[in-house]
């Protein structure tokens, strides 16, 4: 069994300040973890992925995430928010091996960026 | 193809009618997923195809929903006797194999009136 909890439904930041979107997961198997971004009326785009290599993962647009097994977390960060980062962000877990390979999505976090 | 293609992009249908949604996955991708996204909500898993194995239908909300996929090619999602609560964006995704990242289509926005 697997599940994902995104701890904040909305995060509001000012342009130029750091971004932190929190994600905790549960998985009976060694997980693969992903962050996707969805801009308004657009499709889902992969930001970054963790697949049991380096625990600090760098993605597109300056985002990165750190896999912490002891905390079962995969939080998404960015040092400096840009207006174009305003979107919905989804944390996703899928077993790297074993179990059901169906990617399980969190409920999403809406990132609001103020000028 | 270059990406996952879904058609139609928008569909308005009358309550009680049947609709068919199409998904063209990325060539060579063995895994294919259908999700539903209601307005302002997250993604709800519907069905999963992996190669020639029997599909995982555990997410289908009722027997009005069905899906097919021939081999590793096109998939169709059919909704019979549509209801207003079926209004949503239906997203299709494919991945090269199990456990790897999924690539999503732009979705079909279904509106039942």
mmCIF file of C-alpha atoms in Angstrom:
data_model
loop_
_atom_site.group_PDB
_atom_site.id
_atom_site.type_symbol
_atom_site.label_atom_id
_atom_site.label_comp_id
_atom_site.label_asym_id
_atom_site.label_seq_id
_atom_site.Cartn_x
_atom_site.Cartn_y
_atom_site.Cartn_z
ATOM 1 C CA UNK A 1 0.000 0.000 0.000
ATOM 2 C CA UNK A 2 1.152 3.536 -0.622
ATOM 3 C CA UNK A 3 -0.077 7.040 0.088
ATOM 4 C CA UNK A 4 1.012 10.645 -0.190
ATOM 5 C CA UNK A 5 0.197 13.566 2.082
ATOM 6 C CA UNK A 6 0.800 17.107 0.943
ATOM 7 C CA UNK A 7 0.738 19.030 4.146
ATOM 8 C CA UNK A 8 -0.425 22.371 2.760
ATOM 9 C CA UNK A 9 -3.301 22.957 0.360
ATOM 10 C CA UNK A 10 -2.077 26.509 -0.309
ATOM 11 C CA UNK A 11 1.314 28.194 0.064
ATOM 12 C CA UNK A 12 1.684 31.927 -0.436
ATOM 13 C CA UNK A 13 5.082 33.599 -0.930
ATOM 14 C CA UNK A 14 6.448 36.868 -2.204
ATOM 15 C CA UNK A 15 8.460 36.969 -5.394
ATOM 16 C CA UNK A 16 12.137 36.458 -4.647
ATOM 17 C CA UNK A 17 11.584 34.581 -1.369
ATOM 18 C CA UNK A 18 12.154 30.843 -0.809
ATOM 19 C CA UNK A 19 9.546 28.214 -1.578
ATOM 20 C CA UNK A 20 8.875 25.105 0.518
ATOM 21 C CA UNK A 21 6.151 22.622 -0.471
ATOM 22 C CA UNK A 22 5.900 19.719 1.929
ATOM 23 C CA UNK A 23 5.233 16.090 1.069
ATOM 24 C CA UNK A 24 5.208 12.954 3.222
ATOM 25 C CA UNK A 25 4.760 9.488 1.800
ATOM 26 C CA UNK A 26 4.031 5.977 2.886
ATOM 27 C CA UNK A 27 5.069 2.932 0.870
ATOM 28 C CA UNK A 28 5.457 -0.773 1.605
ATOM 29 C CA UNK A 29 8.116 -0.956 -1.088
ATOM 30 C CA UNK A 30 11.175 1.042 -2.021
ATOM 31 C CA UNK A 31 9.577 4.123 -3.577
ATOM 32 C CA UNK A 32 10.098 6.252 -6.605
ATOM 33 C CA UNK A 33 8.976 9.807 -5.910
ATOM 34 C CA UNK A 34 8.048 12.599 -8.274
ATOM 35 C CA UNK A 35 6.898 16.193 -8.277
ATOM 36 C CA UNK A 36 4.660 17.444 -11.056
ATOM 37 C CA UNK A 37 3.513 20.980 -11.800
ATOM 38 C CA UNK A 38 0.216 21.954 -13.395
ATOM 39 C CA UNK A 39 -0.268 25.493 -14.617
ATOM 40 C CA UNK A 40 -3.840 26.747 -15.075
ATOM 41 C CA UNK A 41 -5.595 24.955 -17.909
ATOM 42 C CA UNK A 42 -2.402 23.124 -18.815
ATOM 43 C CA UNK A 43 -1.274 19.519 -18.590
ATOM 44 C CA UNK A 44 0.961 17.991 -15.941
ATOM 45 C CA UNK A 45 4.701 18.486 -16.324
ATOM 46 C CA UNK A 46 7.368 16.503 -14.504
ATOM 47 C CA UNK A 47 9.527 18.759 -12.307
ATOM 48 C CA UNK A 48 11.868 16.166 -10.862
ATOM 49 C CA UNK A 49 12.141 12.533 -9.801
ATOM 50 C CA UNK A 50 13.840 10.387 -7.169
ATOM 51 C CA UNK A 51 14.548 6.795 -8.163
ATOM 52 C CA UNK A 52 16.973 5.515 -5.466
ATOM 53 C CA UNK A 53 20.066 7.341 -6.678
ATOM 54 C CA UNK A 54 21.176 10.644 -5.092
ATOM 55 C CA UNK A 55 18.885 11.770 -2.279
ATOM 56 C CA UNK A 56 19.076 15.425 -3.335
ATOM 57 C CA UNK A 57 17.387 15.747 -6.677
ATOM 58 C CA UNK A 58 17.557 18.776 -8.931
ATOM 59 C CA UNK A 59 14.766 19.510 -11.367
ATOM 60 C CA UNK A 60 13.729 22.086 -13.885
ATOM 61 C CA UNK A 61 13.223 25.799 -13.217
ATOM 62 C CA UNK A 62 15.512 25.820 -10.178
ATOM 63 C CA UNK A 63 13.457 23.404 -8.076
ATOM 64 C CA UNK A 64 14.994 20.658 -6.000
ATOM 65 C CA UNK A 65 13.803 18.055 -3.512
ATOM 66 C CA UNK A 66 15.482 15.929 -0.878
ATOM 67 C CA UNK A 67 14.495 12.345 -0.136
ATOM 68 C CA UNK A 68 14.659 11.690 3.612
ATOM 69 C CA UNK A 69 13.876 8.059 4.341
ATOM 70 C CA UNK A 70 13.983 8.503 8.117
ATOM 71 C CA UNK A 71 11.325 11.214 7.899
ATOM 72 C CA UNK A 72 9.464 9.646 4.935
ATOM 73 C CA UNK A 73 9.527 13.075 3.323
ATOM 74 C CA UNK A 74 10.212 14.505 -0.114
ATOM 75 C CA UNK A 75 9.810 18.256 0.263
ATOM 76 C CA UNK A 76 10.120 20.544 -2.761
ATOM 77 C CA UNK A 77 12.152 23.740 -2.479
ATOM 78 C CA UNK A 78 13.295 26.681 -4.548
ATOM 79 C CA UNK A 79 15.588 29.445 -3.286
ATOM 80 C CA UNK A 80 13.773 32.309 -4.972
ATOM 81 C CA UNK A 81 10.190 32.297 -6.232
ATOM 82 C CA UNK A 82 9.250 33.745 -9.577
ATOM 83 C CA UNK A 83 5.800 34.902 -10.641
ATOM 84 C CA UNK A 84 5.749 32.149 -13.270
ATOM 85 C CA UNK A 85 6.010 29.521 -10.511
ATOM 86 C CA UNK A 86 2.396 30.140 -9.516
ATOM 87 C CA UNK A 87 0.693 26.799 -10.202
ATOM 88 C CA UNK A 88 -0.585 23.586 -8.631
ATOM 89 C CA UNK A 89 2.078 21.136 -7.485
ATOM 90 C CA UNK A 90 1.562 17.414 -6.998
ATOM 91 C CA UNK A 91 3.741 14.974 -5.087
ATOM 92 C CA UNK A 92 3.556 11.401 -6.425
ATOM 93 C CA UNK A 93 4.750 8.027 -5.107
ATOM 94 C CA UNK A 94 5.172 4.823 -7.096
ATOM 95 C CA UNK A 95 6.966 1.638 -6.063
ATOM 96 C CA UNK A 96 10.364 1.266 -7.718
ATOM 97 C CA UNK A 97 9.811 -2.479 -7.561
ATOM 98 C CA UNK A 98 7.069 -4.708 -6.234
ATOM 99 C CA UNK A 99 3.490 -3.948 -5.370
ATOM 100 C CA UNK A 100 1.116 -1.943 -7.494
ATOM 101 C CA UNK A 101 2.888 0.338 -9.951
ATOM 102 C CA UNK A 102 0.049 2.802 -10.053
ATOM 103 C CA UNK A 103 1.373 6.293 -9.291
ATOM 104 C CA UNK A 104 -0.468 7.698 -6.288
ATOM 105 C CA UNK A 105 -1.001 11.456 -6.254
ATOM 106 C CA UNK A 106 -1.219 13.822 -3.348
ATOM 107 C CA UNK A 107 -4.127 16.263 -3.235
ATOM 108 C CA UNK A 108 -1.955 19.082 -4.541
ATOM 109 C CA UNK A 109 -0.548 22.351 -3.194
ATOM 110 C CA UNK A 110 -1.470 25.618 -4.802
ATOM 111 C CA UNK A 111 1.516 27.974 -4.899
ATOM 112 C CA UNK A 112 0.603 31.652 -4.912
ATOM 113 C CA UNK A 113 3.335 34.160 -5.684
ATOM 114 C CA UNK A 114 2.812 37.822 -4.774
ATOM 115 C CA UNK A 115 4.718 40.601 -6.538
ATOM 116 C CA UNK B 1 4.745 10.187 -31.258
ATOM 117 C CA UNK B 2 6.446 13.084 -29.497
ATOM 118 C CA UNK B 3 4.071 13.078 -26.550
ATOM 119 C CA UNK B 4 0.846 11.634 -25.213
ATOM 120 C CA UNK B 5 -2.040 12.745 -27.375
ATOM 121 C CA UNK B 6 -5.657 12.846 -26.217
ATOM 122 C CA UNK B 7 -8.800 13.527 -28.192
ATOM 123 C CA UNK B 8 -11.095 15.291 -28.158
ATOM 124 C CA UNK B 9 -9.681 18.137 -26.082
ATOM 125 C CA UNK B 10 -13.184 19.206 -25.119
ATOM 126 C CA UNK B 11 -16.461 17.314 -25.136
ATOM 127 C CA UNK B 12 -19.908 18.543 -24.190
ATOM 128 C CA UNK B 13 -22.556 15.855 -24.000
ATOM 129 C CA UNK B 14 -26.107 15.491 -22.817
ATOM 130 C CA UNK B 15 -26.881 13.520 -19.706
ATOM 131 C CA UNK B 16 -27.559 9.893 -20.579
ATOM 132 C CA UNK B 17 -25.419 9.816 -23.723
ATOM 133 C CA UNK B 18 -22.327 7.639 -24.133
ATOM 134 C CA UNK B 19 -18.890 9.175 -24.738
ATOM 135 C CA UNK B 20 -15.595 7.757 -25.897
ATOM 136 C CA UNK B 21 -12.262 9.336 -25.074
ATOM 137 C CA UNK B 22 -9.072 8.447 -26.873
ATOM 138 C CA UNK B 23 -5.451 8.313 -25.786
ATOM 139 C CA UNK B 24 -2.374 7.830 -27.982
ATOM 140 C CA UNK B 25 0.576 7.010 -25.715
ATOM 141 C CA UNK B 26 4.232 7.668 -26.448
ATOM 142 C CA UNK B 27 5.518 5.006 -28.811
ATOM 143 C CA UNK B 28 7.203 2.158 -26.961
ATOM 144 C CA UNK B 29 5.632 2.942 -23.596
ATOM 145 C CA UNK B 30 4.249 -0.234 -22.092
ATOM 146 C CA UNK B 31 2.327 1.304 -19.193
ATOM 147 C CA UNK B 32 -0.768 3.453 -19.675
ATOM 148 C CA UNK B 33 -2.904 5.125 -17.008
ATOM 149 C CA UNK B 34 -6.223 6.963 -16.949
ATOM 150 C CA UNK B 35 -6.998 9.505 -14.243
ATOM 151 C CA UNK B 36 -9.900 11.825 -13.554
ATOM 152 C CA UNK B 37 -9.482 15.341 -12.185
ATOM 153 C CA UNK B 38 -12.542 17.159 -10.931
ATOM 154 C CA UNK B 39 -12.437 20.937 -10.764
ATOM 155 C CA UNK B 40 -10.013 22.121 -8.114
ATOM 156 C CA UNK B 41 -9.151 18.613 -6.979
ATOM 157 C CA UNK B 42 -6.326 16.125 -7.272
ATOM 158 C CA UNK B 43 -6.005 13.166 -9.616
ATOM 159 C CA UNK B 44 -8.223 10.145 -9.107
ATOM 160 C CA UNK B 45 -6.869 6.874 -10.538
ATOM 161 C CA UNK B 46 -9.227 5.040 -12.895
ATOM 162 C CA UNK B 47 -7.457 2.214 -14.730
ATOM 163 C CA UNK B 48 -3.940 0.931 -15.529
ATOM 164 C CA UNK B 49 -2.703 -1.106 -18.492
ATOM 165 C CA UNK B 50 0.693 -2.820 -18.548
ATOM 166 C CA UNK B 51 1.663 -4.526 -21.783
ATOM 167 C CA UNK B 52 -0.565 -7.507 -22.478
ATOM 168 C CA UNK B 53 -1.404 -8.141 -18.825
ATOM 169 C CA UNK B 54 -4.953 -7.872 -17.539
ATOM 170 C CA UNK B 55 -5.688 -4.224 -16.700
ATOM 171 C CA UNK B 56 -6.045 -2.988 -13.135
ATOM 172 C CA UNK B 57 -9.598 -1.631 -13.070
ATOM 173 C CA UNK B 58 -9.730 -1.021 -9.345
ATOM 174 C CA UNK B 59 -10.272 2.741 -9.735
ATOM 175 C CA UNK B 60 -13.269 2.666 -12.061
ATOM 176 C CA UNK B 61 -16.102 4.365 -10.127
ATOM 177 C CA UNK B 62 -18.989 2.360 -11.620
ATOM 178 C CA UNK B 63 -19.829 -0.192 -14.288
ATOM 179 C CA UNK B 64 -20.704 2.681 -16.613
ATOM 180 C CA UNK B 65 -16.954 3.169 -17.064
ATOM 181 C CA UNK B 66 -14.827 0.871 -19.211
ATOM 182 C CA UNK B 67 -11.546 1.070 -21.071
ATOM 183 C CA UNK B 68 -9.678 -0.873 -23.680
ATOM 184 C CA UNK B 69 -6.168 -0.962 -24.989
ATOM 185 C CA UNK B 70 -4.887 -3.042 -27.863
ATOM 186 C CA UNK B 71 -1.342 -4.198 -27.149
ATOM 187 C CA UNK B 72 0.851 -1.188 -26.439
ATOM 188 C CA UNK B 73 -1.061 1.260 -28.596
ATOM 189 C CA UNK B 74 -4.154 3.416 -28.411
ATOM 190 C CA UNK B 75 -6.521 3.277 -25.472
ATOM 191 C CA UNK B 76 -10.156 4.326 -25.307
ATOM 192 C CA UNK B 77 -12.118 5.193 -22.184
ATOM 193 C CA UNK B 78 -15.872 4.821 -22.557
ATOM 194 C CA UNK B 79 -18.466 6.288 -20.242
ATOM 195 C CA UNK B 80 -21.998 5.025 -20.753
ATOM 196 C CA UNK B 81 -25.159 6.882 -19.739
ATOM 197 C CA UNK B 82 -23.196 9.925 -18.629
ATOM 198 C CA UNK B 83 -24.195 11.753 -15.463
ATOM 199 C CA UNK B 84 -23.442 15.309 -14.394
ATOM 200 C CA UNK B 85 -20.988 14.058 -11.773
ATOM 201 C CA UNK B 86 -18.897 12.617 -14.623
ATOM 202 C CA UNK B 87 -17.953 16.176 -15.629
ATOM 203 C CA UNK B 88 -14.181 16.434 -15.171
ATOM 204 C CA UNK B 89 -10.898 16.459 -17.013
ATOM 205 C CA UNK B 90 -9.839 12.951 -18.002
ATOM 206 C CA UNK B 91 -6.081 12.565 -18.144
ATOM 207 C CA UNK B 92 -4.100 9.841 -19.811
ATOM 208 C CA UNK B 93 -0.455 9.092 -19.070
ATOM 209 C CA UNK B 94 2.108 6.588 -20.273
ATOM 210 C CA UNK B 95 5.477 5.442 -19.000
ATOM 211 C CA UNK B 96 8.279 3.456 -20.557
ATOM 212 C CA UNK B 97 7.869 0.778 -17.945
ATOM 213 C CA UNK B 98 6.503 0.294 -14.480
ATOM 214 C CA UNK B 99 7.983 2.524 -11.792
ATOM 215 C CA UNK B 100 9.309 5.196 -14.130
ATOM 216 C CA UNK B 101 7.917 8.679 -14.556
ATOM 217 C CA UNK B 102 4.591 9.050 -16.317
ATOM 218 C CA UNK B 103 4.109 11.512 -19.149
ATOM 219 C CA UNK B 104 0.700 13.121 -19.341
ATOM 220 C CA UNK B 105 -1.506 14.224 -22.187
ATOM 221 C CA UNK B 106 -3.329 17.547 -22.138
ATOM 222 C CA UNK B 107 -6.534 15.855 -21.085
ATOM 223 C CA UNK B 108 -10.117 15.766 -22.314
ATOM 224 C CA UNK B 109 -12.449 18.197 -20.573
ATOM 225 C CA UNK B 110 -15.841 16.477 -20.359
ATOM 226 C CA UNK B 111 -18.919 18.509 -19.562
ATOM 227 C CA UNK B 112 -22.234 16.730 -19.053
ATOM 228 C CA UNK B 113 -25.254 19.019 -19.378
#
